[in-house]
Short mmCIF file of C-alpha atoms in Angstrom, two decimals:
data_model
loop_
_atom_site.label_atom_id
_atom_site.label_comp_id
_atom_site.label_asym_id
_atom_site.label_seq_id
_atom_site.Cartn_x
_atom_site.Cartn_y
_atom_site.Cartn_z
CA UNK A 1 6.57 1.29 -30.09
CA UNK A 2 8.61 -1.98 -29.45
CA UNK A 3 6.78 -4.86 -28.13
CA UNK A 4 7.99 -7.10 -25.35
CA UNK A 5 7.79 -10.78 -26.28
CA UNK A 6 9.20 -12.06 -22.71
CA UNK A 7 5.83 -13.12 -21.02
CA UNK A 8 7.49 -14.28 -17.85
CA UNK A 9 6.67 -12.37 -14.67
CA UNK A 10 8.91 -11.87 -11.59
CA UNK A 11 7.18 -10.67 -8.57
CA UNK A 12 8.59 -8.33 -5.94
CA UNK A 13 10.71 -6.49 -8.60
CA UNK A 14 11.22 -2.73 -9.18
CA UNK A 15 11.27 -1.05 -12.50
CA UNK A 16 13.34 1.49 -14.25
CA UNK A 17 12.17 5.05 -15.01
CA UNK A 18 12.02 4.24 -18.76
CA UNK A 19 10.00 0.79 -17.98
CA UNK A 20 7.47 2.89 -15.87
CA UNK A 21 6.97 5.29 -18.43
CA UNK A 22 6.35 2.55 -21.12
CA UNK A 23 3.87 0.87 -18.80
CA UNK A 24 1.90 4.18 -18.50
CA UNK A 25 1.97 5.03 -22.21
CA UNK A 26 0.78 1.49 -23.26
CA UNK A 27 -1.98 1.41 -20.50
CA UNK A 28 -3.79 4.79 -20.84
CA UNK A 29 -6.79 3.79 -18.88
CA UNK A 30 -5.06 2.45 -15.96
CA UNK A 31 -4.01 4.97 -13.08
CA UNK A 32 -0.42 4.07 -12.00
CA UNK A 33 1.30 5.45 -8.75
CA UNK A 34 5.03 5.49 -9.11
CA UNK A 35 6.65 5.10 -5.75
CA UNK A 36 10.41 5.60 -5.15
CA UNK A 37 13.04 7.37 -3.32
CA UNK A 38 13.44 11.12 -2.96
CA UNK A 39 15.08 12.71 -5.99
CA UNK A 40 15.57 9.88 -8.35
CA UNK A 41 13.42 11.36 -11.25
CA UNK A 42 9.77 10.05 -10.93
CA UNK A 43 8.34 13.20 -12.47
CA UNK A 44 10.91 12.98 -15.25
CA UNK A 45 8.86 10.09 -16.66
CA UNK A 46 6.40 12.78 -17.81
CA UNK A 47 8.66 13.77 -20.76
CA UNK A 48 9.34 10.16 -21.57
CA UNK A 49 5.71 9.20 -21.96
CA UNK A 50 5.19 12.33 -24.02
CA UNK A 51 8.06 11.33 -26.41
CA UNK A 52 6.88 7.62 -26.63
CA UNK A 53 3.27 8.89 -27.63
CA UNK A 54 4.89 10.84 -30.31
CA UNK A 55 3.83 14.17 -29.10
CA UNK A 56 0.18 13.77 -29.63
CA UNK A 57 -0.54 14.56 -26.06
CA UNK A 58 0.25 17.77 -23.79
CA UNK A 59 2.21 17.34 -20.68
CA UNK A 60 0.77 18.65 -17.45
CA UNK A 61 2.75 18.66 -14.28
CA UNK A 62 1.46 19.70 -10.86
CA UNK A 63 3.05 19.21 -7.49
CA UNK A 64 0.42 18.56 -5.00
CA UNK A 65 2.80 18.80 -2.00
CA UNK A 66 3.03 22.58 -2.81
CA UNK A 67 -0.34 23.15 -4.10
CA UNK A 68 -2.87 25.32 -2.07
CA UNK A 69 -6.55 24.05 -2.52
CA UNK A 70 -7.63 26.95 -4.54
CA UNK A 71 -4.98 26.11 -7.24
CA UNK A 72 -6.92 22.95 -8.21
CA UNK A 73 -10.38 24.50 -8.88
CA UNK A 74 -12.97 26.75 -7.20
CA UNK A 75 -16.87 26.37 -6.91
CA UNK A 76 -18.55 28.82 -9.10
CA UNK A 77 -22.38 29.59 -8.78
CA UNK A 78 -24.97 29.62 -11.57
CA UNK A 79 -27.48 32.11 -10.38
CA UNK A 80 -30.06 31.21 -12.96
CA UNK A 81 -30.38 27.53 -12.00
CA UNK A 82 -29.10 28.12 -8.32
CA UNK A 83 -26.42 25.51 -8.74
CA UNK A 84 -22.62 25.43 -8.72
CA UNK A 85 -19.73 23.79 -10.83
CA UNK A 86 -16.14 23.39 -10.17
CA UNK A 87 -13.92 25.38 -12.40
CA UNK A 88 -10.63 23.59 -12.74
CA UNK A 89 -7.34 25.83 -12.84
CA UNK A 90 -6.51 26.88 -16.33
CA UNK A 91 -3.02 25.24 -15.87
CA UNK A 92 -4.70 21.71 -16.37
CA UNK A 93 -5.73 22.68 -19.99
CA UNK A 94 -9.05 20.86 -19.45
CA UNK A 95 -10.75 23.45 -21.38
CA UNK A 96 -8.67 22.81 -24.62
CA UNK A 97 -9.28 19.77 -26.62
CA UNK A 98 -5.94 18.17 -26.95
CA UNK A 99 -5.43 14.95 -24.82
CA UNK A 100 -3.13 15.34 -21.76
CA UNK A 101 -0.60 13.27 -19.89
CA UNK A 102 -1.30 14.76 -16.31
CA UNK A 103 1.30 14.01 -13.68
CA UNK A 104 -0.11 14.61 -10.22
CA UNK A 105 3.53 14.45 -8.46
CA UNK A 106 3.57 13.84 -4.72
CA UNK A 107 -0.08 13.12 -4.82
CA UNK A 108 0.22 10.97 -1.65
CA UNK A 109 1.51 14.14 0.34
CA UNK A 110 -1.56 16.35 -1.00
CA UNK A 111 -4.00 17.38 1.59
CA UNK A 112 -7.06 15.09 1.88
CA UNK A 113 -9.14 18.02 0.25
CA UNK A 114 -6.87 17.68 -2.83
CA UNK A 115 -6.70 14.04 -2.99
CA UNK A 116 -10.55 14.13 -2.86
CA UNK A 117 -10.78 16.66 -5.37
CA UNK A 118 -8.56 14.83 -7.83
CA UNK A 119 -10.05 11.59 -7.24
CA UNK A 120 -12.57 11.45 -10.09
CA UNK A 121 -9.66 11.63 -12.49
CA UNK A 122 -8.77 8.11 -11.51
CA UNK A 123 -11.86 6.62 -12.97
CA UNK A 124 -11.24 4.19 -15.89
CA UNK A 125 -14.30 5.43 -17.63
CA UNK A 126 -15.20 9.10 -18.12
CA UNK A 127 -12.54 10.42 -15.92
CA UNK A 128 -13.50 14.16 -14.71
CA UNK A 129 -12.61 16.97 -12.56
CA UNK A 130 -15.69 18.25 -11.00
CA UNK A 131 -18.34 18.09 -13.67
CA UNK A 132 -15.77 18.71 -16.51
CA UNK A 133 -14.74 15.42 -18.41
CA UNK A 134 -11.14 14.99 -19.43
CA UNK A 135 -10.32 15.22 -22.95
CA UNK A 136 -10.50 11.94 -24.72
CA UNK A 137 -7.36 9.65 -24.46
CA UNK A 138 -5.88 11.64 -21.39
CA UNK A 139 -3.59 9.78 -19.11
CA UNK A 140 -3.43 10.51 -15.34
CA UNK A 141 -0.86 8.94 -13.15
CA UNK A 142 0.48 9.87 -9.85
CA UNK A 143 3.96 9.70 -7.88
CA UNK A 144 4.91 9.59 -4.29
CA UNK A 145 7.55 8.29 -2.03
CA UNK A 146 7.85 4.94 -0.54
CA UNK A 147 6.41 4.26 2.79
CA UNK A 148 9.78 3.18 4.29
CA UNK A 149 11.13 6.70 3.20
CA UNK A 150 9.34 7.99 6.23
CA UNK A 151 8.34 11.34 4.50
CA UNK A 152 4.68 11.53 5.08
CA UNK A 153 2.96 9.81 2.27
CA UNK A 154 -0.54 8.53 2.95
CA UNK A 155 -3.34 7.11 0.79
CA UNK A 156 -6.77 5.80 1.98
CA UNK A 157 -8.00 2.44 0.79
CA UNK A 158 -10.48 3.45 -1.74
CA UNK A 159 -7.70 5.40 -3.54
CA UNK A 160 -5.43 2.44 -3.58
CA UNK A 161 -8.13 0.38 -4.90
CA UNK A 162 -8.23 2.58 -8.21
CA UNK A 163 -4.58 2.75 -8.73
CA UNK A 164 -1.49 0.19 -9.61
CA UNK A 165 1.20 0.90 -7.28
CA UNK A 166 4.84 0.45 -9.06
CA UNK A 167 8.04 0.72 -7.14
CA UNK A 168 10.58 2.61 -9.25
CA UNK A 169 14.23 2.09 -8.65
CA UNK A 170 17.16 4.38 -8.63
CA UNK A 171 18.92 4.60 -11.84
CA UNK A 172 22.37 2.83 -11.74
CA UNK A 173 25.43 4.91 -12.21
CA UNK A 174 25.68 3.68 -15.80
CA UNK A 175 22.18 4.74 -16.44
CA UNK A 176 22.65 8.04 -14.91
CA UNK A 177 25.76 8.69 -16.72
CA UNK A 178 24.05 7.96 -20.08
CA UNK A 179 21.38 10.55 -19.23
CA UNK A 180 24.13 13.01 -17.82
CA UNK A 181 26.18 12.93 -21.02
CA UNK A 182 23.10 14.19 -22.95
CA UNK A 183 22.09 16.82 -20.64
CA UNK A 184 25.16 19.02 -20.09
CA UNK A 185 26.17 17.79 -16.59
CA UNK A 186 29.54 18.94 -15.49
CA UNK A 187 32.42 16.55 -16.55
CA UNK A 188 34.03 16.56 -12.97
CA UNK A 189 30.65 15.40 -11.63
CA UNK A 190 30.35 12.50 -14.14
CA UNK A 191 33.81 11.45 -13.38
CA UNK A 192 33.13 11.37 -9.81
CA UNK A 193 30.01 9.19 -10.22
CA UNK A 194 31.85 6.96 -12.41
CA UNK A 195 34.51 6.47 -9.86
CA UNK A 196 32.03 6.16 -6.95
CA UNK A 197 29.11 4.35 -8.53
CA UNK A 198 27.83 3.45 -4.89
CA UNK A 199 26.93 7.19 -4.51
CA UNK A 200 23.73 6.19 -6.48
CA UNK A 201 23.08 3.03 -4.41
CA UNK A 202 19.79 2.78 -2.43
CA UNK A 203 19.38 2.21 1.33
CA UNK A 204 17.32 -0.72 0.07
CA UNK A 205 20.15 -2.47 -1.36
CA UNK A 206 21.46 -4.86 1.31
CA UNK A 207 23.53 -3.42 4.06
CA UNK A 208 24.21 0.26 3.03
CA UNK A 209 24.54 1.68 6.53
CA UNK A 210 28.06 2.61 5.95
CA UNK A 211 27.36 4.50 2.88
CA UNK A 212 28.00 8.09 3.58
CA UNK A 213 26.44 9.58 0.23
CA UNK A 214 22.94 8.13 -0.02
CA UNK A 215 19.44 8.97 1.29
CA UNK A 216 18.93 7.10 4.51
CA UNK A 217 15.71 7.63 6.35
CA UNK A 218 17.25 6.10 9.61
CA UNK A 219 19.83 8.90 9.86
CA UNK A 220 19.21 12.67 10.13
CA UNK A 221 20.82 14.14 6.94
CA UNK A 222 21.00 17.73 5.50
CA UNK A 223 22.07 16.55 2.10
CA UNK A 224 22.52 13.46 0.22
CA UNK A 225 23.27 12.19 -3.32
CA UNK A 226 20.55 11.77 -5.75
CA UNK A 227 19.93 12.30 -9.63
CA UNK A 228 18.15 15.48 -8.51
CA UNK A 229 20.83 16.80 -6.32
CA UNK A 230 23.58 16.07 -9.03
CA UNK A 231 21.75 17.93 -11.43
CA UNK A 232 21.63 20.97 -9.01
CA UNK A 233 25.32 20.54 -7.96
CA UNK A 234 26.29 20.40 -11.69
CA UNK A 235 25.16 24.26 -11.90
CA UNK A 236 26.97 25.18 -8.72
CA UNK A 237 30.14 23.48 -10.00
CA UNK A 238 29.77 25.24 -13.58
CA UNK A 239 29.78 28.70 -11.72
CA UNK A 240 32.55 28.19 -9.42
CA UNK A 241 34.88 30.57 -11.42
CA UNK A 242 32.30 33.37 -10.35
CA UNK A 243 32.02 32.36 -6.73
CA UNK A 244 34.36 32.09 -3.69
CA UNK A 245 35.72 28.55 -3.21
CA UNK A 246 34.21 28.61 0.20
CA UNK A 247 30.76 29.52 -1.25
CA UNK A 248 31.00 26.88 -3.66
CA UNK A 249 31.97 23.95 -1.16
CA UNK A 250 29.32 25.20 1.33
CA UNK A 251 26.63 24.97 -1.42
CA UNK A 252 27.74 21.34 -2.54
CA UNK A 253 27.89 20.33 1.01
CA UNK A 254 24.16 21.62 1.74
CA UNK A 255 22.99 19.72 -1.41
CA UNK A 256 25.13 16.58 -1.34
CA UNK A 257 26.20 16.11 2.02
CA UNK A 258 29.70 16.48 3.69
CA UNK A 259 31.22 13.36 2.23
CA UNK A 260 30.26 13.76 -1.14
CA UNK A 261 31.25 17.24 -1.43
CA UNK A 262 34.78 16.69 0.19
CA UNK A 263 35.55 13.71 -2.33
CA UNK A 264 34.35 15.54 -5.17
CA UNK A 265 36.62 18.49 -4.64
CA UNK A 266 39.62 16.48 -6.04
CA UNK A 267 37.74 16.03 -9.40
CA UNK A 268 36.95 19.64 -9.40
CA UNK A 269 40.49 20.46 -9.23
CA UNK A 270 41.22 17.93 -11.87
CA UNK A 271 39.00 19.81 -14.26
CA UNK A 272 40.60 23.12 -13.39
CA UNK A 273 44.12 21.69 -14.22
CA UNK A 274 43.40 20.32 -17.78
CA UNK A 275 44.46 22.26 -20.76
CA UNK A 276 41.77 24.19 -22.35
CA UNK A 277 39.80 22.50 -25.08
CA UNK A 278 40.99 24.79 -27.62
CA UNK A 279 44.58 24.45 -26.79
CA UNK A 280 43.83 20.43 -27.46
CA UNK A 281 42.10 21.25 -30.74
CA UNK A 282 45.09 23.64 -31.88
CA UNK A 283 47.69 21.50 -30.94
CA UNK A 284 46.73 17.97 -30.34
CA UNK A 285 50.15 16.50 -30.56
CA UNK A 286 52.07 18.77 -28.16
CA UNK A 287 49.53 20.04 -25.69
CA UNK A 288 50.04 18.62 -22.25
CA UNK A 289 48.18 15.66 -21.40
CA UNK A 290 46.58 14.56 -17.86
CA UNK A 291 48.64 12.09 -16.12
CA UNK A 292 46.18 11.09 -13.25
CA UNK A 293 43.44 8.55 -13.59
CA UNK A 294 40.95 11.15 -12.14
CA UNK A 295 41.88 13.77 -14.73
CA UNK A 296 41.58 11.57 -17.53
CA UNK A 297 38.25 10.57 -16.46
CA UNK A 298 37.32 14.20 -16.51
CA UNK A 299 38.68 14.76 -19.78
CA UNK A 300 36.99 11.97 -21.49
CA UNK A 301 33.81 12.89 -20.12
CA UNK A 302 34.09 16.41 -21.00
CA UNK A 303 35.07 15.55 -24.65
CA UNK A 304 32.25 13.37 -25.43
CA UNK A 305 29.96 16.56 -24.75
CA UNK A 306 32.14 18.98 -26.68
CA UNK A 307 33.17 17.18 -29.67
CA UNK A 308 31.93 18.34 -33.13
CA UNK A 309 32.59 17.22 -36.78
CA UNK A 310 35.10 19.90 -37.01
CA UNK A 311 37.04 18.97 -33.84
CA UNK A 312 36.81 15.00 -33.87
CA UNK A 313 39.99 14.52 -35.91
CA UNK A 314 42.29 16.58 -33.77
CA UNK A 315 40.77 15.35 -30.62
CA UNK A 316 41.53 11.61 -31.65
CA UNK A 317 44.97 12.62 -32.26
CA UNK A 318 45.24 13.94 -28.82
CA UNK A 319 43.38 10.99 -27.27
CA UNK A 320 45.75 8.43 -28.89
CA UNK A 321 48.68 9.93 -26.68
CA UNK A 322 46.60 8.70 -23.48
CA UNK A 323 46.48 5.25 -22.14
CA UNK A 324 44.64 2.64 -24.03
CA UNK A 325 41.73 2.41 -21.22
CA UNK A 326 40.97 6.04 -21.60
CA UNK A 327 40.85 5.84 -25.34
CA UNK A 328 38.24 2.79 -24.94
CA UNK A 329 36.28 4.72 -22.33
CA UNK A 330 35.84 7.67 -24.92
CA UNK A 331 34.96 5.48 -27.77
CA UNK A 332 32.28 3.37 -25.66
CA UNK A 333 30.80 6.69 -24.23
CA UNK A 334 30.54 8.48 -27.49
CA UNK A 335 29.02 5.36 -29.01
CA UNK A 336 26.20 5.31 -26.35
CA UNK A 337 25.51 9.07 -26.72
CA UNK A 338 22.63 9.56 -29.26
CA UNK A 339 23.58 13.10 -29.92
CA UNK A 340 27.34 12.34 -30.79
CA UNK A 341 27.05 9.03 -32.43
CA UNK A 342 26.78 10.58 -36.00
CA UNK A 343 29.89 12.81 -35.32
CA UNK A 344 31.93 9.83 -34.30
CA UNK A 345 30.89 7.35 -37.07
CA UNK A 346 31.12 9.84 -39.67
CA UNK A 347 34.57 10.83 -38.61
CA UNK A 348 37.46 8.73 -40.66
CA UNK A 349 39.87 9.28 -37.70
CA UNK A 350 37.50 7.50 -35.50
CA UNK A 351 36.99 4.57 -37.94
CA UNK A 352 40.60 4.18 -38.19
CA UNK A 353 40.95 4.17 -34.40
CA UNK A 354 38.10 1.36 -34.32
CA UNK A 355 39.95 -0.56 -36.95
CA UNK A 356 43.21 -0.41 -34.94
CA UNK A 357 41.95 -0.90 -31.54
CA UNK A 358 39.04 -3.39 -31.86
CA UNK A 359 40.54 -5.46 -29.19
CA UNK A 360 39.96 -2.76 -26.61
CA UNK A 361 36.24 -2.88 -27.11
#
């Protein structure tokens, strides 16, 4: 794991999801509470931590806002000793020896009974659940919303004394797009976020009162744009050919809010107007090309997710028929994509393009 040699500290700052995951992985005895707006991906840090630790730990995720008290553990009597012990739920895997990374999601929304039951896990030495000690090297961390979100998060003073509270910021549009390119997000959706990056702004970012897309605790909202809602919207858009237009629009409006759903419709239309991928590969020099900026954007984001070693050369032939800015956008995006870098940089067609268009990058 890389070491950060920058020792300067700036107080009052927020951290990215990746920075939070690294902080947890490198401080296994510290109990962190990650606070952030709804839907920004706080619980996704679990997979990041597991990856940082090299797979030596098993990930355990529990949503305490949706957990019934019996799902944590139950008291079991020992009739011989006339005593009782708390038996933890098998989902925690405490009966197995492998160390865990336990994410107690929405801890600050759990009932007081559940918070009390999990409280011994927050100890720095010999953390336990009931009278069962956690496997050695087990990491425990919590998540919750910001107090200013107004969604019912509460912690008592003795709990706050045992945790380090870290405010996690929303990913920027560039950060989210980097994730989206590696996780099968619909190209029209990526193009829309690229065009409207303020859709991933925060209500804490200065004056955002006029931003129609984002979560705002001062407004009554049925839907808004977050990394989580965009992920869900991607599935809805991907199945639009099997659903009525009204049904797709209704679902998007419910999840993203009316403003985002209406604005996104143009990018969905662009995607439907593009030539099929196989047409581009079969006849890259003659297949019709998009003319609008929105359609070009959808094409580029879609191409990054689809290219293979076999299709890279014909696609580059097609790409060179587009405006230079879209050629550069593709080159930059594919170079940032860990899954597609090897495809691009092993292609002689891509190498020739780089040599010829070095000034565009």
